[in-house]
Amino acid sequence: MRRKKPREISSLPQNLGFRPINDFEGKPAVILTVDEYETIRLVDKEGISQEECGVFMNVSRATAQRIYATARRKIAHSLVEGLPLQIEGGDYLLKNIQE
């Protein structure tokens, strides 16, 4: 198996998880990796294309597309099933961005 190249991100998430308002005790959390979170932030919040997201994260467009699709599935699973969502782990490298 080929080793994954770290995905570049601009910053760590401010919130490391979310939970349902009702009855979440004892339910397993859905784990969203930091690089998956970054694709959601870039594509859905910042409004850039998946191709631009790939360039920003230093991965191919196809890889960015796969990461994004996986992240969306996990978020949907968490929302529909009422499961906590936890952001942690993944193959990422924090970019040094100068302002």
Tab-separated table of N, CA and C in Angstrom:
chain	number	residue	atom	x	y	z
A	1	MET	N	0.832	-1.181	0.000
A	1	MET	CA	0.000	0.000	0.000
A	1	MET	C	0.883	1.253	0.000
A	2	ARG	N	0.540	2.175	-0.862
A	2	ARG	CA	1.306	3.408	-0.993
A	2	ARG	C	1.083	4.324	0.206
A	3	ARG	N	2.144	4.954	0.677
A	3	ARG	CA	2.050	5.854	1.826
A	3	ARG	C	1.333	7.141	1.413
A	4	LYS	N	0.435	7.612	2.264
A	4	LYS	CA	-0.304	8.836	1.990
A	4	LYS	C	0.589	10.049	2.156
A	5	LYS	N	0.428	10.991	1.255
A	5	LYS	CA	1.114	12.265	1.346
A	5	LYS	C	0.301	13.155	2.296
A	6	PRO	N	0.925	13.828	3.258
A	6	PRO	CA	0.148	14.667	4.169
A	6	PRO	C	-0.594	15.772	3.411
A	7	ARG	N	-1.825	16.027	3.817
A	7	ARG	CA	-2.627	17.083	3.219
A	7	ARG	C	-2.347	18.366	3.980
A	8	GLU	N	-2.146	19.450	3.276
A	8	GLU	CA	-1.822	20.722	3.917
A	8	GLU	C	-3.099	21.440	4.334
A	9	ILE	N	-3.100	21.924	5.580
A	9	ILE	CA	-4.237	22.680	6.089
A	9	ILE	C	-3.746	24.020	6.612
A	10	SER	N	-4.647	25.003	6.682
A	10	SER	CA	-4.235	26.344	7.110
A	10	SER	C	-4.272	26.520	8.621
A	11	SER	N	-5.195	25.844	9.289
A	11	SER	CA	-5.289	25.962	10.754
A	11	SER	C	-6.096	24.795	11.303
A	12	LEU	N	-5.952	24.572	12.581
A	12	LEU	CA	-6.719	23.522	13.240
A	12	LEU	C	-8.124	24.042	13.536
A	13	PRO	N	-9.110	23.158	13.604
A	13	PRO	CA	-10.479	23.595	13.898
A	13	PRO	C	-10.572	24.225	15.284
A	14	GLN	N	-11.429	25.236	15.402
A	14	GLN	CA	-11.652	25.873	16.706
A	14	GLN	C	-12.461	24.972	17.629
A	15	ASN	N	-13.387	24.222	17.050
A	15	ASN	CA	-14.204	23.280	17.811
A	15	ASN	C	-13.813	21.872	17.396
A	16	LEU	N	-13.628	21.009	18.379
A	16	LEU	CA	-13.182	19.657	18.080
A	16	LEU	C	-14.314	18.647	18.066
A	17	GLY	N	-15.543	19.132	18.100
A	17	GLY	CA	-16.660	18.211	18.029
A	17	GLY	C	-17.987	18.905	18.219
A	18	PHE	N	-19.025	18.163	17.929
A	18	PHE	CA	-20.398	18.628	18.077
A	18	PHE	C	-21.211	17.444	18.553
A	19	ARG	N	-22.280	17.737	19.271
A	19	ARG	CA	-23.114	16.643	19.755
A	19	ARG	C	-24.586	17.012	19.629
A	20	PRO	N	-25.430	16.006	19.514
A	20	PRO	CA	-26.870	16.247	19.430
A	20	PRO	C	-27.394	16.841	20.738
A	21	ILE	N	-28.472	17.549	20.650
A	21	ILE	CA	-29.084	18.139	21.848
A	21	ILE	C	-29.682	17.045	22.730
A	22	ASN	N	-30.299	16.053	22.113
A	22	ASN	CA	-31.002	15.007	22.860
A	22	ASN	C	-30.257	13.679	22.825
A	23	ASP	N	-30.275	12.988	23.922
A	23	ASP	CA	-29.908	11.575	24.018
A	23	ASP	C	-28.710	11.126	23.176
A	24	PHE	N	-27.544	11.605	23.519
A	24	PHE	CA	-26.345	11.170	22.803
A	24	PHE	C	-25.429	10.339	23.689
A	25	GLU	N	-25.732	10.268	24.977
A	25	GLU	CA	-24.880	9.535	25.911
A	25	GLU	C	-24.741	8.078	25.487
A	26	GLY	N	-23.518	7.622	25.461
A	26	GLY	CA	-23.238	6.228	25.150
A	26	GLY	C	-23.206	5.900	23.672
A	27	LYS	N	-23.550	6.868	22.836
A	27	LYS	CA	-23.513	6.618	21.393
A	27	LYS	C	-22.101	6.876	20.881
A	28	PRO	N	-21.615	6.049	19.961
A	28	PRO	CA	-20.257	6.251	19.446
A	28	PRO	C	-20.185	7.503	18.567
A	29	ALA	N	-19.102	8.216	18.694
A	29	ALA	CA	-18.909	9.417	17.884
A	29	ALA	C	-18.486	9.049	16.473
A	30	VAL	N	-18.927	9.839	15.530
A	30	VAL	CA	-18.448	9.745	14.156
A	30	VAL	C	-17.169	10.570	14.115
A	31	ILE	N	-16.082	9.992	13.624
A	31	ILE	CA	-14.794	10.688	13.594
A	31	ILE	C	-14.589	11.328	12.226
A	32	LEU	N	-14.466	12.650	12.221
A	32	LEU	CA	-14.152	13.429	11.031
A	32	LEU	C	-12.689	13.845	11.178
A	33	THR	N	-11.839	13.460	10.226
A	33	THR	CA	-10.424	13.805	10.351
A	33	THR	C	-10.219	15.296	10.067
A	34	VAL	N	-9.098	15.810	10.502
A	34	VAL	CA	-8.794	17.231	10.330
A	34	VAL	C	-8.729	17.590	8.839
A	35	ASP	N	-8.171	16.712	8.007
A	35	ASP	CA	-8.113	17.003	6.575
A	35	ASP	C	-9.506	16.957	5.941
A	36	GLU	N	-10.386	16.096	6.432
A	36	GLU	CA	-11.768	16.085	5.952
A	36	GLU	C	-12.472	17.384	6.342
A	37	TYR	N	-12.252	17.815	7.578
A	37	TYR	CA	-12.799	19.092	8.041
A	37	TYR	C	-12.333	20.235	7.134
A	38	GLU	N	-11.054	20.220	6.773
A	38	GLU	CA	-10.495	21.286	5.933
A	38	GLU	C	-11.170	21.336	4.559
A	39	THR	N	-11.477	20.186	3.976
A	39	THR	CA	-12.158	20.206	2.676
A	39	THR	C	-13.553	20.800	2.799
A	40	ILE	N	-14.258	20.483	3.870
A	40	ILE	CA	-15.589	21.062	4.108
A	40	ILE	C	-15.465	22.576	4.273
A	41	ARG	N	-14.487	23.012	5.040
A	41	ARG	CA	-14.272	24.444	5.261
A	41	ARG	C	-13.985	25.160	3.951
A	42	LEU	N	-13.082	24.597	3.155
A	42	LEU	CA	-12.685	25.250	1.908
A	42	LEU	C	-13.800	25.260	0.868
A	43	VAL	N	-14.434	24.115	0.651
A	43	VAL	CA	-15.440	24.007	-0.411
A	43	VAL	C	-16.765	24.630	0.011
A	44	ASP	N	-17.274	24.259	1.178
A	44	ASP	CA	-18.608	24.713	1.582
A	44	ASP	C	-18.613	26.099	2.228
A	45	LYS	N	-17.650	26.406	3.068
A	45	LYS	CA	-17.643	27.714	3.731
A	45	LYS	C	-16.977	28.788	2.877
A	46	GLU	N	-15.793	28.474	2.332
A	46	GLU	CA	-15.060	29.463	1.542
A	46	GLU	C	-15.546	29.528	0.094
A	47	GLY	N	-16.234	28.489	-0.350
A	47	GLY	CA	-16.828	28.492	-1.686
A	47	GLY	C	-15.862	28.273	-2.837
A	48	ILE	N	-14.735	27.612	-2.564
A	48	ILE	CA	-13.796	27.345	-3.664
A	48	ILE	C	-14.134	25.998	-4.298
A	49	SER	N	-13.656	25.776	-5.501
A	49	SER	CA	-13.929	24.522	-6.200
A	49	SER	C	-13.094	23.388	-5.581
A	50	GLN	N	-13.500	22.154	-5.886
A	50	GLN	CA	-12.730	21.016	-5.405
A	50	GLN	C	-11.337	21.000	-6.023
A	51	GLU	N	-11.229	21.501	-7.242
A	51	GLU	CA	-9.916	21.587	-7.888
A	51	GLU	C	-9.021	22.575	-7.136
A	52	GLU	N	-9.559	23.749	-6.796
A	52	GLU	CA	-8.793	24.739	-6.027
A	52	GLU	C	-8.456	24.204	-4.635
A	53	CYS	N	-9.381	23.455	-4.065
A	53	CYS	CA	-9.156	22.835	-2.761
A	53	CYS	C	-7.955	21.892	-2.834
A	54	GLY	N	-7.885	21.109	-3.897
A	54	GLY	CA	-6.755	20.199	-4.090
A	54	GLY	C	-5.433	20.944	-4.166
A	55	VAL	N	-5.424	22.058	-4.901
A	55	VAL	CA	-4.203	22.864	-5.013
A	55	VAL	C	-3.817	23.407	-3.640
A	56	PHE	N	-4.796	23.937	-2.916
A	56	PHE	CA	-4.542	24.509	-1.592
A	56	PHE	C	-3.974	23.471	-0.631
A	57	MET	N	-4.522	22.240	-0.699
A	57	MET	CA	-4.098	21.184	0.225
A	57	MET	C	-2.919	20.371	-0.312
A	58	ASN	N	-2.453	20.712	-1.512
A	58	ASN	CA	-1.323	20.041	-2.138
A	58	ASN	C	-1.604	18.558	-2.422
A	59	VAL	N	-2.826	18.298	-2.940
A	59	VAL	CA	-3.220	16.960	-3.367
A	59	VAL	C	-3.903	17.091	-4.723
A	60	SER	N	-4.121	15.985	-5.389
A	60	SER	CA	-4.799	16.039	-6.687
A	60	SER	C	-6.278	16.388	-6.502
A	61	ARG	N	-6.899	16.821	-7.586
A	61	ARG	CA	-8.323	17.145	-7.555
A	61	ARG	C	-9.125	15.909	-7.162
A	62	ALA	N	-8.738	14.756	-7.714
A	62	ALA	CA	-9.441	13.506	-7.406
A	62	ALA	C	-9.338	13.157	-5.922
A	63	THR	N	-8.175	13.370	-5.339
A	63	THR	CA	-7.996	13.107	-3.901
A	63	THR	C	-8.844	14.061	-3.086
A	64	ALA	N	-8.834	15.337	-3.442
A	64	ALA	CA	-9.654	16.328	-2.738
A	64	ALA	C	-11.131	15.939	-2.831
A	65	GLN	N	-11.541	15.481	-3.997
A	65	GLN	CA	-12.926	15.065	-4.217
A	65	GLN	C	-13.291	13.870	-3.324
A	66	ARG	N	-12.392	12.902	-3.213
A	66	ARG	CA	-12.636	11.730	-2.354
A	66	ARG	C	-12.715	12.125	-0.882
A	67	ILE	N	-11.794	12.983	-0.441
A	67	ILE	CA	-11.796	13.430	0.958
A	67	ILE	C	-13.099	14.159	1.263
A	68	TYR	N	-13.508	15.038	0.358
A	68	TYR	CA	-14.728	15.822	0.515
A	68	TYR	C	-15.964	14.915	0.581
A	69	ALA	N	-16.043	13.940	-0.317
A	69	ALA	CA	-17.187	13.025	-0.339
A	69	ALA	C	-17.271	12.221	0.953
A	70	THR	N	-16.140	11.757	1.448
A	70	THR	CA	-16.108	11.004	2.705
A	70	THR	C	-16.559	11.887	3.862
A	71	ALA	N	-16.088	13.123	3.890
A	71	ALA	CA	-16.468	14.055	4.954
A	71	ALA	C	-17.967	14.317	4.939
A	72	ARG	N	-18.538	14.527	3.755
A	72	ARG	CA	-19.978	14.787	3.651
A	72	ARG	C	-20.784	13.587	4.132
A	73	ARG	N	-20.351	12.371	3.780
A	73	ARG	CA	-21.049	11.159	4.234
A	73	ARG	C	-21.022	11.049	5.761
A	74	LYS	N	-19.864	11.334	6.353
A	74	LYS	CA	-19.740	11.247	7.811
A	74	LYS	C	-20.631	12.282	8.505
A	75	ILE	N	-20.657	13.494	7.984
A	75	ILE	CA	-21.498	14.542	8.574
A	75	ILE	C	-22.973	14.169	8.448
A	76	ALA	N	-23.366	13.668	7.290
A	76	ALA	CA	-24.753	13.240	7.091
A	76	ALA	C	-25.111	12.110	8.052
A	77	HIS	N	-24.216	11.146	8.206
A	77	HIS	CA	-24.450	10.020	9.124
A	77	HIS	C	-24.658	10.537	10.550
A	78	SER	N	-23.808	11.464	10.978
A	78	SER	CA	-23.913	12.044	12.312
A	78	SER	C	-25.250	12.759	12.501
A	79	LEU	N	-25.641	13.564	11.526
A	79	LEU	CA	-26.896	14.318	11.630
A	79	LEU	C	-28.122	13.407	11.611
A	80	VAL	N	-28.172	12.503	10.663
A	80	VAL	CA	-29.346	11.643	10.486
A	80	VAL	C	-29.514	10.670	11.652
A	81	GLU	N	-28.405	10.116	12.134
A	81	GLU	CA	-28.468	9.121	13.208
A	81	GLU	C	-28.399	9.734	14.604
A	82	GLY	N	-28.191	11.051	14.697
A	82	GLY	CA	-28.102	11.706	16.001
A	82	GLY	C	-26.878	11.307	16.786
A	83	LEU	N	-25.747	11.171	16.087
A	83	LEU	CA	-24.494	10.754	16.723
A	83	LEU	C	-23.569	11.953	16.922
A	84	PRO	N	-22.779	11.942	17.994
A	84	PRO	CA	-21.792	13.000	18.168
A	84	PRO	C	-20.788	12.984	17.013
A	85	LEU	N	-20.260	14.142	16.687
A	85	LEU	CA	-19.238	14.276	15.640
A	85	LEU	C	-17.972	14.783	16.308
A	86	GLN	N	-16.885	14.062	16.129
A	86	GLN	CA	-15.614	14.417	16.745
A	86	GLN	C	-14.585	14.647	15.654
A	87	ILE	N	-13.820	15.739	15.753
A	87	ILE	CA	-12.800	16.070	14.756
A	87	ILE	C	-11.433	15.753	15.347
A	88	GLU	N	-10.746	14.801	14.701
A	88	GLU	CA	-9.423	14.405	15.198
A	88	GLU	C	-8.687	13.569	14.161
A	89	GLY	N	-7.380	13.570	14.254
A	89	GLY	CA	-6.548	12.688	13.434
A	89	GLY	C	-6.507	13.048	11.960
A	90	GLY	N	-5.964	12.129	11.191
A	90	GLY	CA	-5.815	12.320	9.758
A	90	GLY	C	-4.364	12.560	9.373
A	91	ASP	N	-4.121	12.549	8.073
A	91	ASP	CA	-2.783	12.805	7.537
A	91	ASP	C	-2.714	14.250	7.083
A	92	TYR	N	-2.238	15.128	7.931
A	92	TYR	CA	-2.207	16.544	7.568
A	92	TYR	C	-0.921	17.204	8.041
A	93	LEU	N	-0.642	18.324	7.415
A	93	LEU	CA	0.523	19.138	7.733
A	93	LEU	C	0.035	20.574	7.834
A	94	LEU	N	0.316	21.229	8.929
A	94	LEU	CA	-0.115	22.613	9.133
A	94	LEU	C	0.748	23.541	8.291
A	95	LYS	N	0.089	24.294	7.388
A	95	LYS	CA	0.797	25.230	6.510
A	95	LYS	C	1.286	26.423	7.318
A	96	ASN	N	2.403	26.973	6.908
A	96	ASN	CA	2.898	28.222	7.484
A	96	ASN	C	2.445	29.346	6.553
A	97	ILE	N	1.347	30.005	6.904
A	97	ILE	CA	0.769	31.040	6.046
A	97	ILE	C	1.133	32.417	6.611
A	98	GLN	N	1.759	33.210	5.774
A	98	GLN	CA	2.121	34.578	6.145
A	98	GLN	C	0.991	35.516	5.763
A	99	GLU	N	0.644	36.451	6.649
A	99	GLU	CA	-0.424	37.402	6.348
A	99	GLU	C	0.126	38.622	5.679
